[in-house]
Amino acid sequence: MFSKILIANRGEIALRVIRTCKNLGIQTVAIYSEADADSLFVRQADEAYCVGKPPVNQSYLNIDEIIRIAKESGAEAVHPGYGLLSENAGFARRCVEAGLVFIGPSSDIIASMGSKIEARKMMKEAGVPVVEGIDTALDNEEQAKEAGKKIGYPLMLKASAGGGGIGMQLVNSEEELVKAFEGNKKRAESFFGDGTMFLEKYIAEPHHIEVQILADTHGNVIPLWERECSIQRRNQKVVEEAPSPFISEETRQKMLDAAVQAAKHIGYSNAGTIEFLVDREQNFYFLEMNTRLQVEHPVTEEITGLDLVEQQLKVAYGERLSIKRENVERKGHAIEVRIYAEDPKTFFPSPGKITEFQLPQGEGVRNECAIEAGSQVTPFYDPMIGKLITWGETRSEACARMKEALENYKVEGIKTNIPMLIETVSHEQFLSGYTTTDFVNKYYLAEKATN
Amino acid sequence: MTNIVASMAGSVWKVLVAEGEEVKEGQDVVILESMKMEIPIAAETTGVVKKIHINEGDFVNDDDVLLEVE
């Protein structure tokens, strides 16, 4: 096993990786920006180096500096976490060129899956169902109009390099498509440096269900069940759970098979997630592949009893997977909520100083959190301050534990989405187990508006 | 004269108006980026942009003056 690794990330996920490394006797090297100098993850790592000023492009995205620190500190591998450089093919390539192991798939696979158009093509080749749409870039409105006619409205206009909902828009007619095209192309250009656009048929009221896979470098791929993440705001996940309360056992096995087939076809290695949209009739369609550890990985850990970071490290070191598909446990039900520093009604960020902080405890309660009383939530990074996970023998037990834990989660000094989360996990529609990606608009915001 | 101030800390992503330009009440004049989200800042009154205090890419704190409208 590695004796020392560098963690090219911050906050909650840096702490999460450090914890597994400590269990395995691996030394950790943290990097931090000037804004994070007092953070928990900096103190918990065996070594820590300042990588630059607070804005991410001057610190956590500074590839040259990160590689220099990795080499000088004697790290053998780099864990990218999620977000930041985790899906940056150039970073993965540079690590390997510098003689460092990148804890993730190859840079070629990151690049292919980072292009939504390319990923669509590869999934079709693998025999995985994709949403009806086009596999070529749309250069202008005219091409978009033509493609729109062919597929039929309503459509989703999407940025090939997109993520987090940026550059994506639902269009109901040719008129709306024309109106949306240039603006979204420009946004995609300025956010991702790539304004390539394409179109897909709109799936009404979909469920977002994803399959976690684990692949070694010897061609073995196993699925670690699915997660349902249909509760989203601003196209970002807020509540995630495993297993999905919606799909049948038959659909589940088909989705796991499709995910394994996809990973094998592209020659994937390490932990990865294949995201699907699932319609009312349980038809499922490939949405995208995340070539990294996901924020919501703890719900999979809770039901399988596996440590995904440990599995990532072993696979990256070249070890063979020691588990077989049929031996992967599926025990009880787990739910995760993301605690965001934001206004619970408008979802606008709420940076500031945390004056009081207390995490809930109890049976089946797990916290992944990188802040403490006195921490400053800065405007420079993602608004997520922590994750709360509950486990139960049944879904209703996990829900009840989540509600109680949220009520005991104490954050003072900044606004958080905790009131919204409490309402969500106590809502009869959520408790019924039938949740779709329009849940927040349909039940939460609509009820706010009428009250 | 009215000052248009930042509603929260963040970096200036886009400046949508120029000095001398007429703006209407409620019109977005600057877009800040904070915690990976775009925060539009609107003019509170109708008038002419007298002076712009910031550039795209600058970091601003809560309540910093972004521009003056007369």
PDB file of N, CA and C in Angstrom, chain A residues 187 190-191 234 347-349 377-383, chain B residues 8-10 13-14 33-40 59:
ATOM      1  N   ARG A 187     -22.874  31.134 -21.667  1.00  0.00           N
ATOM      2  CA  ARG A 187     -22.645  30.749 -20.263  1.00  0.00           C
ATOM      3  C   ARG A 187     -21.722  29.543 -20.181  1.00  0.00           C
ATOM      4  N   SER A 190     -18.190  30.666 -20.854  1.00  0.00           N
ATOM      5  CA  SER A 190     -17.502  31.378 -19.781  1.00  0.00           C
ATOM      6  C   SER A 190     -17.273  30.494 -18.552  1.00  0.00           C
ATOM      7  N   PHE A 191     -18.159  29.512 -18.294  1.00  0.00           N
ATOM      8  CA  PHE A 191     -17.981  28.655 -17.123  1.00  0.00           C
ATOM      9  C   PHE A 191     -17.030  27.486 -17.370  1.00  0.00           C
ATOM     10  N   ARG A 234     -31.837  23.817  -7.651  1.00  0.00           N
ATOM     11  CA  ARG A 234     -30.921  24.394  -8.620  1.00  0.00           C
ATOM     12  C   ARG A 234     -30.103  23.287  -9.321  1.00  0.00           C
ATOM     13  N   PHE A 347     -32.475  30.018  -1.456  1.00  0.00           N
ATOM     14  CA  PHE A 347     -31.279  29.228  -1.779  1.00  0.00           C
ATOM     15  C   PHE A 347     -30.077  30.123  -2.099  1.00  0.00           C
ATOM     16  N   PHE A 348     -30.125  31.401  -1.706  1.00  0.00           N
ATOM     17  CA  PHE A 348     -28.940  32.248  -1.880  1.00  0.00           C
ATOM     18  C   PHE A 348     -27.914  31.914  -0.800  1.00  0.00           C
ATOM     19  N   PRO A 349     -26.626  31.967  -1.164  1.00  0.00           N
ATOM     20  CA  PRO A 349     -25.583  31.623  -0.190  1.00  0.00           C
ATOM     21  C   PRO A 349     -25.600  32.533   1.045  1.00  0.00           C
ATOM     22  N   VAL A 377     -17.331  30.601   7.358  1.00  0.00           N
ATOM     23  CA  VAL A 377     -17.761  30.068   6.056  1.00  0.00           C
ATOM     24  C   VAL A 377     -17.487  31.162   5.031  1.00  0.00           C
ATOM     25  N   THR A 378     -16.512  30.936   4.173  1.00  0.00           N
ATOM     26  CA  THR A 378     -16.069  31.978   3.249  1.00  0.00           C
ATOM     27  C   THR A 378     -16.874  31.930   1.954  1.00  0.00           C
ATOM     28  N   PRO A 379     -16.904  33.037   1.211  1.00  0.00           N
ATOM     29  CA  PRO A 379     -17.653  33.037  -0.047  1.00  0.00           C
ATOM     30  C   PRO A 379     -16.906  32.368  -1.204  1.00  0.00           C
ATOM     31  N   PHE A 380     -15.714  31.828  -0.934  1.00  0.00           N
ATOM     32  CA  PHE A 380     -14.884  31.351  -2.041  1.00  0.00           C
ATOM     33  C   PHE A 380     -15.242  29.963  -2.556  1.00  0.00           C
ATOM     34  N   TYR A 381     -15.871  29.143  -1.694  1.00  0.00           N
ATOM     35  CA  TYR A 381     -16.056  27.743  -2.071  1.00  0.00           C
ATOM     36  C   TYR A 381     -17.532  27.346  -2.007  1.00  0.00           C
ATOM     37  N   ASP A 382     -17.773  26.095  -2.356  1.00  0.00           N
ATOM     38  CA  ASP A 382     -19.112  25.526  -2.323  1.00  0.00           C
ATOM     39  C   ASP A 382     -19.773  25.779  -0.958  1.00  0.00           C
ATOM     40  N   PRO A 383     -21.104  26.039  -0.952  1.00  0.00           N
ATOM     41  CA  PRO A 383     -21.771  26.337   0.320  1.00  0.00           C
ATOM     42  C   PRO A 383     -22.029  25.134   1.234  1.00  0.00           C
TER      43      PRO A 383
ATOM     44  N   MET B   8     -23.570  40.675  -0.798  1.00  0.00           N
ATOM     45  CA  MET B   8     -22.783  39.680  -0.061  1.00  0.00           C
ATOM     46  C   MET B   8     -21.364  39.641  -0.617  1.00  0.00           C
ATOM     47  N   ALA B   9     -20.474  39.017   0.149  1.00  0.00           N
ATOM     48  CA  ALA B   9     -19.089  38.923  -0.303  1.00  0.00           C
ATOM     49  C   ALA B   9     -18.988  37.983  -1.498  1.00  0.00           C
ATOM     50  N   GLY B  10     -18.125  38.305  -2.427  1.00  0.00           N
ATOM     51  CA  GLY B  10     -17.943  37.442  -3.582  1.00  0.00           C
ATOM     52  C   GLY B  10     -17.052  38.115  -4.597  1.00  0.00           C
ATOM     53  N   TRP B  13     -18.320  38.958 -11.239  1.00  0.00           N
ATOM     54  CA  TRP B  13     -18.269  38.078 -12.410  1.00  0.00           C
ATOM     55  C   TRP B  13     -18.497  38.889 -13.681  1.00  0.00           C
ATOM     56  N   LYS B  14     -19.510  39.746 -13.665  1.00  0.00           N
ATOM     57  CA  LYS B  14     -19.837  40.551 -14.848  1.00  0.00           C
ATOM     58  C   LYS B  14     -20.255  41.953 -14.439  1.00  0.00           C
ATOM     59  N   GLU B  33     -20.235  36.566  -8.100  1.00  0.00           N
ATOM     60  CA  GLU B  33     -20.184  35.117  -7.966  1.00  0.00           C
ATOM     61  C   GLU B  33     -19.763  34.805  -6.547  1.00  0.00           C
ATOM     62  N   SER B  34     -20.617  34.085  -5.848  1.00  0.00           N
ATOM     63  CA  SER B  34     -20.311  33.724  -4.475  1.00  0.00           C
ATOM     64  C   SER B  34     -20.692  32.276  -4.276  1.00  0.00           C
ATOM     65  N   MET B  35     -19.838  31.503  -3.664  1.00  0.00           N
ATOM     66  CA  MET B  35     -20.085  30.089  -3.380  1.00  0.00           C
ATOM     67  C   MET B  35     -20.652  29.362  -4.600  1.00  0.00           C
ATOM     68  N   LYS B  36     -20.004  29.554  -5.734  1.00  0.00           N
ATOM     69  CA  LYS B  36     -20.376  28.873  -6.970  1.00  0.00           C
ATOM     70  C   LYS B  36     -21.767  29.257  -7.479  1.00  0.00           C
ATOM     71  N   MET B  37     -22.261  30.425  -7.084  1.00  0.00           N
ATOM     72  CA  MET B  37     -23.585  30.829  -7.543  1.00  0.00           C
ATOM     73  C   MET B  37     -23.522  32.263  -8.049  1.00  0.00           C
ATOM     74  N   GLU B  38     -24.319  32.551  -9.082  1.00  0.00           N
ATOM     75  CA  GLU B  38     -24.377  33.917  -9.604  1.00  0.00           C
ATOM     76  C   GLU B  38     -25.372  34.729  -8.785  1.00  0.00           C
ATOM     77  N   ILE B  39     -24.953  35.890  -8.349  1.00  0.00           N
ATOM     78  CA  ILE B  39     -25.827  36.753  -7.556  1.00  0.00           C
ATOM     79  C   ILE B  39     -26.016  38.064  -8.329  1.00  0.00           C
ATOM     80  N   PRO B  40     -27.167  38.277  -8.966  1.00  0.00           N
ATOM     81  CA  PRO B  40     -27.367  39.523  -9.692  1.00  0.00           C
ATOM     82  C   PRO B  40     -27.627  40.683  -8.731  1.00  0.00           C
ATOM     83  N   PHE B  59     -12.506  41.098  -5.946  1.00  0.00           N
ATOM     84  CA  PHE B  59     -13.222  40.517  -4.815  1.00  0.00           C
ATOM     85  C   PHE B  59     -13.835  41.652  -4.002  1.00  0.00           C
TER      86      PHE B  59
END
